[in-house]
Amino acid sequence: MVVLATKLYVEGDARERSLDSLRSLIGNEIGELDVAFDLSIREDDFPEVTVEGEDAVVAENVLREEFGEIAPELEPGETYVGTLDSWSEEGFVLDAGQPVEIPADELGLGPGSPTQIRERYGLVQHLPMRFVYGGDEEPSRLTSDEQDRLYDWTRGDGRLNVNSATRAEVRATLNRAGHAQDYVTVERLGLLEQSVICTEGTDPPGLLASVGEYLPAELRCVVP
């Protein structure tokens, strides 16, 4: 069994579409292996995948690599994935099956308050993020790979980050709104968290203003 480090927090028809999307993603990852899987959603909105079959161990490792895993217990010094739950002047709080506080001085993302850092990097709520758990003795911190990933976002041609929508829904919205030429691709960050990578010359705030009315979601820009 693997608890995936991505959340399914939408309701109604959107929840059913998201479940179908997740089943397809899981099938794409492990469909060629000799396994069968069952998907359920925990009360905390994390998906739980039970895998059976000759290749079950391999399939579980593939899912851990692709989505990250919500571990039953956190060990100090080990790396995990949590989703961005909240933020304040004290830092970020990640949901890793339990709240994990990342103090402001352990974010490692440059000057500014956590709120300013969130705006600078376009961090939407529920974004999966990798961290090193500190336990009782040390503060938890973002991994260096996570810091590098976010720094890279500010070095490109700009991004529009979105939550509460699948990759297919974001692509369809962009194309329907006449922006097919304004983005390179839509990068999947989590099940319902996406990053629209803009083409050179596209203005991310302008893109947000244009498509925002079509997406009932949180949208944040990354401006290079």
Short mmCIF file of C-alpha atoms in Angstrom, two decimals:
data_model
loop_
_atom_site.label_atom_id
_atom_site.label_comp_id
_atom_site.label_asym_id
_atom_site.label_seq_id
_atom_site.Cartn_x
_atom_site.Cartn_y
_atom_site.Cartn_z
CA MET A 1 0.00 0.00 0.00
CA VAL A 2 1.21 3.51 -0.88
CA VAL A 3 -0.31 6.79 0.30
CA LEU A 4 0.42 9.27 -2.47
CA ALA A 5 1.75 12.72 -1.55
CA THR A 6 -0.86 14.65 -3.52
CA LYS A 7 -4.31 15.69 -2.32
CA LEU A 8 -7.78 15.35 -3.79
CA TYR A 9 -9.62 18.23 -2.11
CA VAL A 10 -12.26 19.21 -4.68
CA GLU A 11 -15.88 18.09 -4.42
CA GLY A 12 -18.79 17.07 -6.64
CA ASP A 13 -18.24 16.41 -10.33
CA ALA A 14 -14.72 17.83 -10.08
CA ARG A 15 -13.86 15.14 -7.54
CA GLU A 16 -15.07 12.36 -9.82
CA ARG A 17 -13.13 13.78 -12.77
CA SER A 18 -10.04 14.07 -10.60
CA LEU A 19 -10.40 10.47 -9.44
CA ASP A 20 -10.67 9.32 -13.04
CA SER A 21 -7.58 11.35 -13.90
CA LEU A 22 -5.61 9.83 -11.02
CA ARG A 23 -6.63 6.31 -12.01
CA SER A 24 -5.39 7.01 -15.52
CA LEU A 25 -2.10 8.43 -14.23
CA ILE A 26 -1.55 5.39 -12.02
CA GLY A 27 -2.43 3.09 -14.90
CA ASN A 28 0.05 4.86 -17.16
CA GLU A 29 2.81 4.39 -14.58
CA ILE A 30 2.27 0.75 -13.64
CA GLY A 31 -0.08 -0.60 -16.32
CA GLU A 32 2.60 -2.71 -17.99
CA LEU A 33 3.49 -4.44 -14.73
CA ASP A 34 1.84 -7.65 -13.51
CA VAL A 35 -0.34 -5.97 -10.88
CA ALA A 36 -3.88 -4.89 -10.08
CA PHE A 37 -4.55 -1.81 -7.96
CA ASP A 38 -7.35 -0.35 -5.88
CA LEU A 39 -7.64 3.38 -5.26
CA SER A 40 -9.36 5.01 -2.29
CA ILE A 41 -9.24 8.45 -0.67
CA ARG A 42 -8.49 8.88 3.02
CA GLU A 43 -10.39 11.29 5.25
CA ASP A 44 -7.48 13.72 4.98
CA ASP A 45 -7.83 13.69 1.14
CA PHE A 46 -4.62 11.78 0.45
CA PRO A 47 -5.08 8.92 -2.08
CA GLU A 48 -4.28 5.40 -0.90
CA VAL A 49 -3.27 2.81 -3.50
CA THR A 50 -3.32 -0.89 -2.69
CA VAL A 51 -1.32 -2.95 -5.17
CA GLU A 52 -1.42 -6.72 -5.62
CA GLY A 53 0.39 -9.02 -8.01
CA GLU A 54 3.80 -10.41 -8.92
CA ASP A 55 5.27 -6.94 -9.55
CA ALA A 56 3.65 -5.25 -6.54
CA VAL A 57 6.93 -4.15 -4.94
CA VAL A 58 8.18 -2.65 -8.20
CA ALA A 59 4.85 -0.91 -8.80
CA GLU A 60 4.82 0.61 -5.32
CA ASN A 61 8.34 1.96 -5.81
CA VAL A 62 7.32 3.49 -9.15
CA LEU A 63 4.38 5.27 -7.48
CA ARG A 64 6.60 6.52 -4.66
CA GLU A 65 9.07 7.91 -7.19
CA GLU A 66 6.38 9.58 -9.31
CA PHE A 67 4.09 11.01 -6.62
CA GLY A 68 6.02 10.89 -3.36
CA GLU A 69 4.67 9.06 -0.34
CA ILE A 70 2.96 10.09 2.88
CA ALA A 71 4.88 7.99 5.39
CA PRO A 72 3.19 6.62 8.53
CA GLU A 73 6.05 7.95 10.66
CA LEU A 74 8.67 10.63 10.05
CA GLU A 75 12.29 9.98 10.94
CA PRO A 76 14.66 12.89 11.70
CA GLY A 77 17.11 13.58 8.90
CA GLU A 78 15.04 11.79 6.26
CA THR A 79 13.48 13.39 3.17
CA TYR A 80 9.71 13.41 2.65
CA VAL A 81 7.04 15.13 0.60
CA GLY A 82 4.34 17.33 2.10
CA THR A 83 1.74 19.61 0.59
CA LEU A 84 1.70 23.34 1.29
CA ASP A 85 -1.06 23.76 3.85
CA SER A 86 -0.63 27.28 5.24
CA TRP A 87 1.86 30.11 5.71
CA SER A 88 2.48 32.97 8.11
CA GLU A 89 5.29 35.26 9.15
CA GLU A 90 6.76 32.29 11.05
CA GLY A 91 7.11 30.09 7.97
CA PHE A 92 5.29 27.40 5.99
CA VAL A 93 3.25 24.49 7.30
CA LEU A 94 3.33 21.36 5.14
CA ASP A 95 0.83 18.50 5.42
CA ALA A 96 2.79 15.26 5.43
CA GLY A 97 0.08 13.23 7.13
CA GLN A 98 0.86 15.44 10.11
CA PRO A 99 1.66 19.18 10.21
CA VAL A 100 5.33 19.95 9.59
CA GLU A 101 6.53 23.49 10.25
CA ILE A 102 9.27 24.92 8.04
CA PRO A 103 10.57 28.05 9.83
CA ALA A 104 11.08 31.17 7.73
CA ASP A 105 14.87 30.98 8.04
CA GLU A 106 14.88 27.35 6.84
CA LEU A 107 13.07 28.03 3.55
CA GLY A 108 16.32 28.97 1.82
CA LEU A 109 14.53 30.93 -0.90
CA GLY A 110 16.07 34.36 -0.55
CA PRO A 111 15.02 37.52 1.28
CA GLY A 112 11.50 38.44 2.29
CA SER A 113 8.75 37.12 4.51
CA PRO A 114 7.17 33.71 3.84
CA THR A 115 4.18 35.49 2.29
CA GLN A 116 6.47 37.47 -0.03
CA ILE A 117 8.38 34.30 -0.92
CA ARG A 118 5.11 32.55 -1.72
CA GLU A 119 4.16 35.38 -4.08
CA ARG A 120 7.61 35.49 -5.71
CA TYR A 121 7.62 31.79 -6.55
CA GLY A 122 3.92 31.49 -7.33
CA LEU A 123 3.32 28.87 -4.65
CA VAL A 124 -0.29 27.70 -4.68
CA GLN A 125 -1.87 25.93 -1.72
CA HIS A 126 -1.51 22.12 -1.70
CA LEU A 127 1.66 22.25 -3.84
CA PRO A 128 3.76 19.12 -3.07
CA MET A 129 7.17 20.11 -1.67
CA ARG A 130 10.15 18.05 -0.51
CA PHE A 131 11.59 18.64 2.93
CA VAL A 132 14.03 17.18 5.43
CA TYR A 133 12.30 16.36 8.70
CA GLY A 134 14.06 17.77 11.74
CA GLY A 135 12.19 16.02 14.54
CA ASP A 136 12.29 17.38 18.07
CA GLU A 137 15.93 18.45 18.02
CA GLU A 138 16.31 20.32 14.72
CA PRO A 139 14.04 22.49 12.58
CA SER A 140 12.65 20.94 9.42
CA ARG A 141 13.82 22.51 6.15
CA LEU A 142 13.18 22.44 2.44
CA THR A 143 15.59 20.17 0.55
CA SER A 144 18.26 21.73 -1.63
CA ASP A 145 16.64 20.08 -4.65
CA GLU A 146 13.34 21.77 -3.79
CA GLN A 147 15.07 25.12 -3.44
CA ASP A 148 16.81 24.64 -6.80
CA ARG A 149 13.53 23.69 -8.47
CA LEU A 150 11.84 26.88 -7.29
CA TYR A 151 14.84 29.07 -8.18
CA ASP A 152 14.73 27.61 -11.69
CA TRP A 153 11.13 28.77 -12.03
CA THR A 154 12.31 32.38 -11.79
CA ARG A 155 14.98 31.93 -14.46
CA GLY A 156 12.70 30.89 -17.32
CA ASP A 157 10.16 32.79 -19.42
CA GLY A 158 7.52 32.88 -16.68
CA ARG A 159 4.90 30.55 -15.29
CA LEU A 160 1.29 30.52 -14.22
CA ASN A 161 0.69 28.09 -11.36
CA VAL A 162 -2.78 26.70 -10.74
CA ASN A 163 -4.47 24.50 -8.16
CA SER A 164 -7.88 22.76 -8.05
CA ALA A 165 -7.65 21.56 -11.68
CA THR A 166 -6.20 18.59 -13.54
CA ARG A 167 -3.58 19.01 -16.25
CA ALA A 168 -6.14 18.20 -18.95
CA GLU A 169 -8.57 20.80 -17.57
CA VAL A 170 -5.90 23.52 -17.55
CA ARG A 171 -4.80 22.72 -21.10
CA ALA A 172 -8.38 22.73 -22.35
CA THR A 173 -9.04 26.08 -20.68
CA LEU A 174 -5.93 27.68 -22.18
CA ASN A 175 -6.78 26.46 -25.66
CA ARG A 176 -10.45 27.44 -25.37
CA ALA A 177 -9.42 30.95 -24.27
CA GLY A 178 -7.22 31.35 -27.34
CA HIS A 179 -3.83 30.92 -25.67
CA ALA A 180 -2.58 27.81 -27.45
CA GLN A 181 0.47 29.74 -28.70
CA ASP A 182 1.25 31.35 -25.34
CA TYR A 183 2.54 28.32 -23.45
CA VAL A 184 5.11 25.59 -24.02
CA THR A 185 3.49 22.93 -21.86
CA VAL A 186 1.52 22.38 -18.67
CA GLU A 187 3.76 20.71 -16.09
CA ARG A 188 2.01 18.51 -13.55
CA LEU A 189 3.17 19.41 -10.03
CA GLY A 190 0.57 17.31 -8.21
CA LEU A 191 -2.78 15.78 -9.11
CA LEU A 192 -4.55 19.15 -8.93
CA GLU A 193 -1.56 21.51 -9.03
CA GLN A 194 -0.21 22.52 -12.44
CA SER A 195 2.39 24.92 -13.81
CA VAL A 196 1.80 26.59 -17.17
CA ILE A 197 5.22 27.25 -18.72
CA CYS A 198 4.93 30.38 -20.82
CA THR A 199 6.51 30.98 -24.20
CA GLU A 200 9.04 33.77 -24.60
CA GLY A 201 7.22 37.10 -24.70
CA THR A 202 4.10 35.89 -22.90
CA ASP A 203 3.17 38.03 -19.89
CA PRO A 204 2.18 35.72 -17.00
CA PRO A 205 -0.01 38.36 -15.22
CA GLY A 206 -1.78 39.03 -18.51
CA LEU A 207 -2.36 35.31 -18.99
CA LEU A 208 -3.75 35.08 -15.47
CA ALA A 209 -6.15 37.96 -16.13
CA SER A 210 -7.33 36.32 -19.34
CA VAL A 211 -7.99 32.78 -18.08
CA GLY A 212 -8.77 33.46 -14.43
CA GLU A 213 -12.52 33.76 -15.01
CA TYR A 214 -12.58 30.28 -16.58
CA LEU A 215 -10.70 28.50 -13.79
CA PRO A 216 -12.29 28.28 -10.32
CA ALA A 217 -8.83 27.95 -8.83
CA GLU A 218 -6.00 29.73 -7.11
CA LEU A 219 -3.60 31.16 -9.68
CA ARG A 220 -0.14 32.58 -9.00
CA CYS A 221 2.39 34.05 -11.41
CA VAL A 222 6.13 33.52 -11.57
CA VAL A 223 7.62 36.52 -13.34
CA PRO A 224 11.29 36.16 -14.46
#
